[in-house]
PDB file of C-alpha atoms in Angstrom:
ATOM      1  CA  UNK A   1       0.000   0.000   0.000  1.00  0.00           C
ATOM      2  CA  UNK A   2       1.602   3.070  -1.192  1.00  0.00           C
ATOM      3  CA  UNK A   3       1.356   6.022   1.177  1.00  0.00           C
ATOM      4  CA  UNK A   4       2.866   9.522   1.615  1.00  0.00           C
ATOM      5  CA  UNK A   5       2.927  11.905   5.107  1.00  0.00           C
ATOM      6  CA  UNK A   6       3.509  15.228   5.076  1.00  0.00           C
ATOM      7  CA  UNK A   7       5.488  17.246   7.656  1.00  0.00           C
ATOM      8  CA  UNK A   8       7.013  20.865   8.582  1.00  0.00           C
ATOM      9  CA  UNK A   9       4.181  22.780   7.508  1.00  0.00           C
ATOM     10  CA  UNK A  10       2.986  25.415  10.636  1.00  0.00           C
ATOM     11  CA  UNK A  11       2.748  29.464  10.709  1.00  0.00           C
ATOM     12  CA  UNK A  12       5.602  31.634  10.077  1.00  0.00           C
ATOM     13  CA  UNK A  13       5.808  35.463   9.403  1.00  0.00           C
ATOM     14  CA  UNK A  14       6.167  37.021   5.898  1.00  0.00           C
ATOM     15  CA  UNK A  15       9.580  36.804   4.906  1.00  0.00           C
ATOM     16  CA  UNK A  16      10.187  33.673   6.715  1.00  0.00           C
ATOM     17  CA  UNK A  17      11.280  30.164   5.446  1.00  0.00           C
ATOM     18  CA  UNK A  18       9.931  26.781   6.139  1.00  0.00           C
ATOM     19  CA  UNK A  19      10.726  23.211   4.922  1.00  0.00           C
ATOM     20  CA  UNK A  20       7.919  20.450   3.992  1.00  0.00           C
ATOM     21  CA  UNK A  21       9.299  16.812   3.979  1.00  0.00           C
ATOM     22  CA  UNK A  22       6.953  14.172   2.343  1.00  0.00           C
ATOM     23  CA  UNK A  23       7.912  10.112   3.521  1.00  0.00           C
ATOM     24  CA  UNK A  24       7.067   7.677   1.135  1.00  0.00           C
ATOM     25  CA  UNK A  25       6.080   3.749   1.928  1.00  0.00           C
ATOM     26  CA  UNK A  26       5.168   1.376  -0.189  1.00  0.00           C
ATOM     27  CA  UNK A  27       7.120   2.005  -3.468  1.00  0.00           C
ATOM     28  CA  UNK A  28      10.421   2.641  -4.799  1.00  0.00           C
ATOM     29  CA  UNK A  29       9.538   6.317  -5.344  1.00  0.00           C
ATOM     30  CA  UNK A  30      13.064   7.095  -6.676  1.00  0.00           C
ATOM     31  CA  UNK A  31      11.965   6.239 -10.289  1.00  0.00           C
ATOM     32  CA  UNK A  32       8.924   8.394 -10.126  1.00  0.00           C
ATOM     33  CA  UNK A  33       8.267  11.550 -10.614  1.00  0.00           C
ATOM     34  CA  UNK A  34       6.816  13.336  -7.454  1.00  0.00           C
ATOM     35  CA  UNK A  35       5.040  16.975  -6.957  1.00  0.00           C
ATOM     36  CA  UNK A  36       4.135  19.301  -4.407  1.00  0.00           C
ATOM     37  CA  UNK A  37       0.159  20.515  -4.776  1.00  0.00           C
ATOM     38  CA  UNK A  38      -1.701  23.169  -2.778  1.00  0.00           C
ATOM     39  CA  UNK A  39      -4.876  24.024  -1.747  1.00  0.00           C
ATOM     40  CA  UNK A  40      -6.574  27.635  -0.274  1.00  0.00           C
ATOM     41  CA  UNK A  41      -9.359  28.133   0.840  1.00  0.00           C
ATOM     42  CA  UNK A  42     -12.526  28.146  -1.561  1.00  0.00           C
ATOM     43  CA  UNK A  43     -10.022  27.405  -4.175  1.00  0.00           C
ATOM     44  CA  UNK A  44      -8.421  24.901  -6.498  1.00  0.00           C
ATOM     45  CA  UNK A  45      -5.729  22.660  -5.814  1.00  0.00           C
ATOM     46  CA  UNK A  46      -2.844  24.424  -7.978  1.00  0.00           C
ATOM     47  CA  UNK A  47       0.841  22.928  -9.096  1.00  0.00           C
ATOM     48  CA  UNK A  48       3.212  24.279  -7.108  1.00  0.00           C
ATOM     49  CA  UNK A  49       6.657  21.649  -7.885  1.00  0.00           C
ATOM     50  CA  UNK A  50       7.761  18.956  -9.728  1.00  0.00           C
ATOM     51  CA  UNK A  51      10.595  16.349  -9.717  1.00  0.00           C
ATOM     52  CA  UNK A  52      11.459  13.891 -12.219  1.00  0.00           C
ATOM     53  CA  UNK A  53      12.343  10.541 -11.194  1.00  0.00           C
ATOM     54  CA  UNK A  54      15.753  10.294 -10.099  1.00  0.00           C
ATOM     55  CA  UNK A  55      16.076  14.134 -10.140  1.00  0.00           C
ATOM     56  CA  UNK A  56      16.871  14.840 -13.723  1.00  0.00           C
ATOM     57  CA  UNK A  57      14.624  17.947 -14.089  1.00  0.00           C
ATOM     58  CA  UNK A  58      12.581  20.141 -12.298  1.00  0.00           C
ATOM     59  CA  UNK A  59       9.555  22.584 -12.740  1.00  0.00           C
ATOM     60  CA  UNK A  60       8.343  25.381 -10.704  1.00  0.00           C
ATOM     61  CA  UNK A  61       5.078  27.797 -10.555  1.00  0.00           C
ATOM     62  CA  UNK A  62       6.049  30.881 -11.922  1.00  0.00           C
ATOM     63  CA  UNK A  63       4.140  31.942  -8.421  1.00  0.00           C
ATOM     64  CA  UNK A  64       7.222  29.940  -6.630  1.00  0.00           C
ATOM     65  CA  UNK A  65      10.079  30.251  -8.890  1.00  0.00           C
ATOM     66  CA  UNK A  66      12.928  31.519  -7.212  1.00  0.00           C
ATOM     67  CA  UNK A  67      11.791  31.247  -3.724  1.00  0.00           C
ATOM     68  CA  UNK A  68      11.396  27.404  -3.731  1.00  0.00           C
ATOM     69  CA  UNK A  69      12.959  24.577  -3.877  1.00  0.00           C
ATOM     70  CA  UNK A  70      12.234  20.535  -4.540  1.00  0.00           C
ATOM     71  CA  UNK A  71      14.655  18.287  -3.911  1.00  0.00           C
ATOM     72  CA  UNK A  72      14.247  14.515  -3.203  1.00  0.00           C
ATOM     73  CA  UNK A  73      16.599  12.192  -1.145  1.00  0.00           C
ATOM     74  CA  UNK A  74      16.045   8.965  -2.506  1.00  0.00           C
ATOM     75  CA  UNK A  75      17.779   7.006   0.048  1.00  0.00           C
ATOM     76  CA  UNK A  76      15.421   7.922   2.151  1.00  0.00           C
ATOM     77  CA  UNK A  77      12.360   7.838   0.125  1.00  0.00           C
ATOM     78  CA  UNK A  78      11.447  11.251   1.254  1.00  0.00           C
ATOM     79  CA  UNK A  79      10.483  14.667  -0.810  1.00  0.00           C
ATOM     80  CA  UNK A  80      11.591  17.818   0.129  1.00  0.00           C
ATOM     81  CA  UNK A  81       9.928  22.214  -0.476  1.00  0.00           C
ATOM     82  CA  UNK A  82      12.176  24.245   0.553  1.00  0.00           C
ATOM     83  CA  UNK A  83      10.275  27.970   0.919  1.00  0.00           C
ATOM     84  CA  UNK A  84      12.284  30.812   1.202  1.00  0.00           C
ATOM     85  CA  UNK A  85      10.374  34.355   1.170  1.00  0.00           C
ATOM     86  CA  UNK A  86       7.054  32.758   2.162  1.00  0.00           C
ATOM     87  CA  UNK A  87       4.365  35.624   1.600  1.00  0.00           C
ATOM     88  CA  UNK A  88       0.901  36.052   2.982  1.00  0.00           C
ATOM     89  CA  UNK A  89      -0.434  34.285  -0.593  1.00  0.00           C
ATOM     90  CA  UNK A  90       1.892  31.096  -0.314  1.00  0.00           C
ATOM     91  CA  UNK A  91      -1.113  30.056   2.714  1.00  0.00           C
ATOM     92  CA  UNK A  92      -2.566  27.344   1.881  1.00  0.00           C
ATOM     93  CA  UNK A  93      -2.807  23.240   2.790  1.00  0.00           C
ATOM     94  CA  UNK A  94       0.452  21.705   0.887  1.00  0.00           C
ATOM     95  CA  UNK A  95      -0.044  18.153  -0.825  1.00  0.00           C
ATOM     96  CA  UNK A  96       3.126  15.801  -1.999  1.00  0.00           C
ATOM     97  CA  UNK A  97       2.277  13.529  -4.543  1.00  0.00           C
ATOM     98  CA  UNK A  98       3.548  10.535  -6.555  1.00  0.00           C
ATOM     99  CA  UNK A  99       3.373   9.612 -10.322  1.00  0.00           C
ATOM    100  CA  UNK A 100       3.425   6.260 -12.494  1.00  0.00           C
ATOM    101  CA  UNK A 101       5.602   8.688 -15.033  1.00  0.00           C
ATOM    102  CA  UNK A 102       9.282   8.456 -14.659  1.00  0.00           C
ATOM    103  CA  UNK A 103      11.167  10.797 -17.118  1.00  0.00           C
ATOM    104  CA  UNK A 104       8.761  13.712 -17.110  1.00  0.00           C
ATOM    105  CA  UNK A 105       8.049  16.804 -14.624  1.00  0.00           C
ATOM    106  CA  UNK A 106       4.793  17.064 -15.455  1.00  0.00           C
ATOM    107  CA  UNK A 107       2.780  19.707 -13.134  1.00  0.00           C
ATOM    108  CA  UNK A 108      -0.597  18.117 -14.446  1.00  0.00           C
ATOM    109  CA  UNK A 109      -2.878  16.503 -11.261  1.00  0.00           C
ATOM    110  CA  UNK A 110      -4.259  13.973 -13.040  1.00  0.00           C
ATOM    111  CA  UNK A 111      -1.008  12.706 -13.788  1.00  0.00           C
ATOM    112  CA  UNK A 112      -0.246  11.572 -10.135  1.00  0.00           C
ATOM    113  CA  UNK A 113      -1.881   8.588  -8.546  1.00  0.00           C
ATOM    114  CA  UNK A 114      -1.550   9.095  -4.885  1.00  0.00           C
ATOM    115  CA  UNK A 115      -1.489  11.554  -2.381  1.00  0.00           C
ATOM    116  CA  UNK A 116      -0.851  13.003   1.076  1.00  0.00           C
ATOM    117  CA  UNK A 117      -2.995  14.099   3.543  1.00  0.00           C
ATOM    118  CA  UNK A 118      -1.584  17.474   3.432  1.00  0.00           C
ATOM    119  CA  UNK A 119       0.040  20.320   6.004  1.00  0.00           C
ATOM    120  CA  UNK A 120      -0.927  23.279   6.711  1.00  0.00           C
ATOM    121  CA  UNK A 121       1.326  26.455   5.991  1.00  0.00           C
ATOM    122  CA  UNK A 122      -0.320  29.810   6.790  1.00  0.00           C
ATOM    123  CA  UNK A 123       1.757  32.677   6.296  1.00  0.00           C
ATOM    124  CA  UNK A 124       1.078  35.932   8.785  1.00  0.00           C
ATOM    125  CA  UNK A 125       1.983  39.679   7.300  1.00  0.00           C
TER     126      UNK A 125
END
């Protein structure tokens, strides 16, 4: 049974830096490619990162890029967000997920077949 748990989220001031972790069970997630989601209030669930399998490439939100970071350790079968410059905006509940695609970034949802139950991150001005 594949499963994924989300920690590090919590409340930090504007300006401020946190770091999600995501722990994988139940599959060799190194070959996949795995994503970081998230979720406000009344709204969508929007792309926020993405990893290719074995780290070759990455993707970012153009709402992220330069302030965050993905990284995986695969040793450890764990997922990483760094967020640097966290504004009041970046609140929201943050989802790691996990595709069947290997080679590919892709920041699609319906590409990814299981989730997290997500952390929260709010973000104070």
């Amino acid at each position: 049974q594949v499963q994924l748990v989300e920690s590090g989220g919590g409340l930090v001031q504007a300006g401020g830096s946190l770091r999600l972790s995501c722990a994988g069970s139940g599959r060799t997630f190194s070959v996949y490619t795995m994503g970081w989601f998230r979720q406000a209030p009344g709204k969508e669930r929007d792309f926020v990162a993405t990893i290719s399998g074995f780290g070759g490439s990455t993707y970012y939100a153009d709402s992220v890029k330069g302030r965050f970071t993905i990284s995986r350790d695969n040793a450890k079968n764990t997922l990483y967000l760094q967020m640097n410059s966290l504004k009041p905006e970046d609140t929201a509940v943050y989802y790691c997920a996990t595709s069947s695609m290997r080679s590919i970034a892709t920041p699609r949802p319906n590409n990814y077949d299981y989730w997290g139950q997500g952390t929260q991150v709010t973000v104070s001005s």
